[in-house]
Amino acid sequence: MKYFNVDVLSTLINENSLLDVTLESISIFEENYLVNVILEIGLRPKSEFKKIKLIFLNVEECGFSYEKNISFKTVADSKFFKTSDGYFYLSLDPFFGDRNKISDKDTNFVKSKKIEMIVV
């Protein structure tokens, strides 16, 4: 099953939200001069989906970091919305504050023009 753009946002709510999930892999690649990001995510047990791929197309900006002493896989909180200028924004380690606003203190984030979700 595939979802596109705002349908992804409206699907990943409540028990399907990106809270208490596991980040299984990150792929960043260029295709036709555009950067794309794929996140493979294992959702929590109560979700109707076991695993999804989020595909961010035409990425404007992204930043992911890793520290040895901090868990890579565990996502305890997230921020996921469509910005007023039409971008899709996801942070898997958001700074506290407005849930519908980008913060320069957000980490593990991606901002793109399009998004797809594939149920694996």
Coordinates of N, CA and C in Angstrom, one line a residue:
M1 N 0.8 -1.2 0.0 CA 0.0 0.0 0.0 C 0.9 1.2 0.0
K2 N 0.5 2.2 -0.8 CA 1.3 3.5 -0.9 C 0.4 4.7 -0.6
Y3 N 1.0 5.7 0.1 CA 0.4 6.9 0.4 C 1.2 8.1 -0.1
F4 N 0.6 9.2 -0.4 CA 1.4 10.3 -1.0 C 1.0 11.6 -0.2
N5 N 2.1 12.4 0.0 CA 2.0 13.8 0.5 C 1.1 13.9 1.7
V6 N 0.0 14.7 1.7 CA -0.8 15.0 2.9 C -1.5 13.7 3.4
D7 N -1.7 12.7 2.5 CA -2.3 11.5 3.0 C -1.3 10.7 3.9
V8 N 0.0 10.9 3.7 CA 0.9 10.4 4.7 C 0.7 11.0 6.1
L9 N 0.6 12.3 6.1 CA 0.4 13.0 7.4 C -0.9 12.6 8.1
S10 N -1.9 12.4 7.3 CA -3.2 12.1 7.9 C -3.3 10.6 8.3
T11 N -2.4 9.8 7.8 CA -2.3 8.3 8.1 C -1.5 8.1 9.4
L12 N -0.4 8.9 9.5 CA 0.5 8.7 10.6 C 0.1 9.5 11.8
I13 N -1.1 9.2 12.4 CA -1.6 9.8 13.6 C -2.1 8.8 14.6
N14 N -2.4 9.2 15.8 CA -2.9 8.3 16.8 C -1.9 7.1 17.0
E15 N -2.5 5.9 16.9 CA -1.7 4.7 17.1 C -0.6 4.5 16.0
N16 N -0.8 5.1 14.9 CA 0.1 5.0 13.8 C 1.2 6.2 13.8
S17 N 1.2 7.0 14.8 CA 2.1 8.1 14.8 C 3.5 7.7 14.9
L18 N 4.4 8.6 14.7 CA 5.9 8.3 14.8 C 6.4 8.5 16.2
L19 N 5.7 8.1 17.2 CA 6.2 8.1 18.6 C 6.5 6.7 19.0
D20 N 7.6 6.6 19.7 CA 8.0 5.2 20.2 C 8.2 4.2 19.1
V21 N 8.9 4.7 18.0 CA 9.2 3.8 16.9 C 10.7 3.5 16.8
T22 N 11.1 2.7 15.9 CA 12.5 2.4 15.7 C 12.9 2.8 14.3
L23 N 14.0 3.5 14.2 CA 14.6 3.9 12.9 C 15.5 2.8 12.5
E24 N 15.2 2.1 11.5 CA 15.9 0.9 11.1 C 17.0 1.2 10.0
S25 N 16.8 2.2 9.2 CA 17.8 2.6 8.2 C 17.5 4.0 7.6
I26 N 18.6 4.6 7.1 CA 18.5 5.9 6.5 C 19.3 5.7 5.2
S27 N 18.7 6.1 4.1 CA 19.4 6.2 2.8 C 19.2 7.6 2.2
I28 N 20.4 8.1 1.8 CA 20.4 9.5 1.1 C 21.0 9.3 -0.2
F29 N 20.3 9.7 -1.3 CA 20.9 9.5 -2.6 C 20.4 10.6 -3.6
E30 N 21.1 10.7 -4.7 CA 20.7 11.7 -5.7 C 20.2 10.9 -6.9
E31 N 19.1 11.4 -7.5 CA 18.5 10.9 -8.7 C 18.0 12.0 -9.5
N32 N 18.5 12.0 -10.8 CA 18.1 13.1 -11.7 C 18.3 14.5 -11.1
Y33 N 19.5 14.7 -10.5 CA 19.9 15.9 -9.9 C 19.1 16.4 -8.7
L34 N 18.3 15.5 -8.1 CA 17.5 15.8 -6.9 C 17.9 14.8 -5.8
V35 N 18.0 15.3 -4.6 CA 18.4 14.5 -3.4 C 17.1 13.9 -2.8
N36 N 17.1 12.6 -2.5 CA 16.0 11.9 -1.9 C 16.5 11.2 -0.6
V37 N 15.6 11.0 0.3 CA 15.9 10.4 1.6 C 14.9 9.3 1.8
I38 N 15.4 8.1 2.2 CA 14.4 7.0 2.5 C 14.7 6.6 4.0
L39 N 13.7 6.6 4.8 CA 13.7 6.2 6.2 C 12.9 4.9 6.3
E40 N 13.5 3.9 6.8 CA 12.8 2.6 7.1 C 12.5 2.7 8.6
I41 N 11.2 2.5 9.0 CA 10.8 2.7 10.3 C 9.9 1.6 10.8
G42 N 10.3 1.0 11.9 CA 9.4 0.0 12.6 C 8.5 0.7 13.5
L43 N 7.2 0.5 13.3 CA 6.2 1.2 14.2 C 5.9 0.4 15.4
R44 N 5.3 1.1 16.4 CA 5.0 0.4 17.7 C 4.0 -0.7 17.5
P45 N 3.9 -1.6 18.5 CA 3.0 -2.7 18.4 C 1.5 -2.5 18.2
K46 N 1.0 -1.4 18.7 CA -0.4 -1.0 18.5 C -0.7 -0.4 17.1
S47 N 0.3 -0.1 16.3 CA 0.0 0.4 15.0 C -0.6 -0.6 14.1
E48 N -1.3 -0.1 13.1 CA -1.9 -1.1 12.1 C -0.8 -1.5 11.1
F49 N 0.3 -0.8 11.1 CA 1.5 -1.2 10.2 C 2.6 -1.6 11.1
K50 N 3.3 -2.7 10.6 CA 4.5 -3.1 11.3 C 5.7 -2.3 10.9
K51 N 5.9 -2.1 9.6 CA 7.1 -1.4 9.1 C 6.7 -0.5 7.9
I52 N 7.3 0.7 7.8 CA 7.0 1.6 6.7 C 8.3 2.1 6.1
K53 N 8.3 2.6 4.9 CA 9.3 3.3 4.3 C 8.8 4.7 4.0
L54 N 9.4 5.7 4.5 CA 9.1 7.1 4.2 C 10.1 7.6 3.2
I55 N 9.6 8.0 2.0 CA 10.5 8.4 0.9 C 10.3 9.9 0.7
F56 N 11.3 10.7 1.0 CA 11.3 12.2 0.9 C 11.9 12.5 -0.4
L57 N 11.1 13.1 -1.3 CA 11.6 13.4 -2.7 C 11.8 14.9 -2.8
N58 N 12.9 15.2 -3.6 CA 13.2 16.6 -3.8 C 13.5 17.3 -2.5
V59 N 14.5 16.8 -1.8 CA 14.8 17.2 -0.5 C 15.5 18.6 -0.5
E60 N 15.0 19.5 0.3 CA 15.6 20.9 0.4 C 16.7 20.9 1.4
E61 N 16.5 20.1 2.5 CA 17.5 20.1 3.6 C 17.3 18.9 4.4
C62 N 18.4 18.3 4.9 CA 18.3 17.2 5.9 C 19.6 17.2 6.8
G63 N 19.4 16.6 7.9 CA 20.6 16.5 8.8 C 20.3 15.4 9.8
F64 N 21.2 14.4 9.8 CA 21.2 13.3 10.7 C 22.5 13.1 11.4
S65 N 22.5 12.8 12.6 CA 23.7 12.6 13.4 C 23.7 11.3 14.2
Y66 N 24.8 10.9 14.6 CA 25.0 9.7 15.4 C 26.0 9.9 16.4
E67 N 25.8 9.5 17.6 CA 26.8 9.5 18.7 C 26.8 8.1 19.3
K68 N 27.9 7.6 19.5 CA 28.1 6.2 20.0 C 27.3 5.9 21.3
N69 N 27.2 6.8 22.2 CA 26.6 6.6 23.5 C 25.1 6.9 23.5
I70 N 24.5 7.3 22.3 CA 23.1 7.6 22.2 C 22.5 6.6 21.3
S71 N 21.3 6.0 21.6 CA 20.7 5.0 20.8 C 20.3 5.6 19.4
F72 N 20.7 4.8 18.4 CA 20.4 5.2 17.0 C 19.0 4.9 16.7
K73 N 18.5 3.8 17.1 CA 17.2 3.3 16.6 C 16.0 3.9 17.3
T74 N 16.1 4.2 18.6 CA 14.9 4.6 19.3 C 14.5 6.0 19.0
V75 N 13.2 6.1 18.7 CA 12.6 7.5 18.4 C 11.6 7.7 19.5
A76 N 11.9 8.5 20.5 CA 10.9 8.7 21.5 C 9.9 9.9 21.2
D77 N 10.3 10.7 20.3 CA 9.5 11.9 20.0 C 9.7 12.3 18.5
S78 N 8.7 13.0 17.9 CA 8.9 13.4 16.6 C 8.0 14.6 16.3
K79 N 8.3 15.3 15.2 CA 7.6 16.5 14.7 C 7.4 16.2 13.3
F80 N 6.2 16.2 12.8 CA 5.9 15.9 11.4 C 4.7 16.7 10.9
F81 N 5.0 17.6 9.9 CA 3.9 18.5 9.4 C 4.2 19.1 8.1
K82 N 3.3 19.8 7.5 CA 3.5 20.5 6.2 C 3.6 22.0 6.6
T83 N 4.7 22.6 6.1 CA 5.0 23.9 6.4 C 4.1 24.9 5.6
S84 N 4.0 26.1 6.0 CA 3.2 27.1 5.3 C 3.7 27.4 3.8
D85 N 5.0 27.1 3.6 CA 5.5 27.3 2.2 C 5.5 26.0 1.4
G86 N 4.7 24.9 1.9 CA 4.5 23.7 1.1 C 5.5 22.6 1.2
Y87 N 6.4 22.7 2.2 CA 7.4 21.6 2.4 C 6.8 20.6 3.4
F88 N 7.3 19.3 3.4 CA 7.0 18.4 4.4 C 8.2 18.3 5.3
Y89 N 8.0 18.3 6.6 CA 9.1 18.4 7.5 C 8.9 17.3 8.6
L90 N 10.0 16.6 8.8 CA 10.0 15.6 9.9 C 11.3 15.7 10.7
S91 N 11.2 15.8 12.0 CA 12.3 15.7 12.9 C 12.1 14.5 13.8
L92 N 13.1 13.7 13.9 CA 13.0 12.5 14.8 C 13.6 12.8 16.2
D93 N 14.1 14.0 16.4 CA 14.6 14.5 17.6 C 14.3 15.9 17.8
P94 N 13.0 16.3 17.9 CA 12.7 17.7 17.9 C 13.0 18.4 19.2
F95 N 13.3 19.7 19.0 CA 13.4 20.6 20.2 C 12.0 20.9 20.8
F96 N 11.9 21.0 22.1 CA 10.6 21.3 22.7 C 10.1 22.6 22.2
G97 N 8.8 22.7 22.2 CA 8.2 24.0 21.7 C 7.1 23.7 20.8
D98 N 6.9 24.6 19.8 CA 5.8 24.6 18.9 C 6.0 23.3 18.0
R99 N 4.9 22.5 18.0 CA 5.0 21.2 17.3 C 4.8 21.4 15.8
N100 N 4.4 22.6 15.3 CA 4.2 22.8 13.9 C 5.1 24.0 13.4
K101 N 6.3 24.0 13.9 CA 7.2 25.0 13.5 C 8.6 24.4 13.5
I102 N 9.4 24.7 12.5 CA 10.8 24.3 12.4 C 11.6 25.1 13.4
S103 N 12.5 24.3 14.1 CA 13.4 25.0 15.1 C 14.8 24.7 14.6
D104 N 15.7 25.6 14.7 CA 17.1 25.3 14.3 C 17.8 24.4 15.4
K105 N 17.0 24.1 16.4 CA 17.5 23.1 17.4 C 17.0 21.7 17.2
D106 N 16.1 21.5 16.2 CA 15.7 20.2 15.8 C 16.9 19.4 15.3
T107 N 16.9 18.1 15.5 CA 18.0 17.3 14.9 C 17.3 16.1 14.3
N108 N 18.1 15.3 13.5 CA 17.6 14.2 12.8 C 16.4 14.6 12.0
F109 N 16.5 15.4 11.0 CA 15.4 16.0 10.3 C 15.6 15.9 8.8
V110 N 14.4 16.1 8.1 CA 14.4 16.1 6.6 C 13.3 17.1 6.2
K111 N 13.5 17.8 5.2 CA 12.5 18.8 4.7 C 12.5 18.6 3.1
S112 N 11.3 18.3 2.6 CA 11.2 18.0 1.2 C 9.9 18.5 0.6
K113 N 9.9 18.5 -0.7 CA 8.7 19.0 -1.5 C 7.6 17.9 -1.6
K114 N 8.0 16.7 -1.6 CA 7.1 15.5 -1.7 C 7.5 14.4 -0.8
I115 N 6.5 13.6 -0.4 CA 6.7 12.5 0.4 C 5.8 11.3 0.0
E116 N 6.4 10.1 0.1 CA 5.6 8.9 -0.1 C 5.8 8.0 1.1
M117 N 4.8 7.2 1.3 CA 4.9 6.1 2.4 C 4.5 4.8 1.8
I118 N 5.4 3.8 1.9 CA 5.1 2.5 1.5 C 5.0 1.6 2.7
V119 N 3.9 0.8 2.8 CA 3.8 -0.1 3.9 C 4.6 -1.4 3.5
V120 N 5.5 -1.8 4.3 CA 6.4 -2.9 4.0 C 5.8 -4.2 4.6

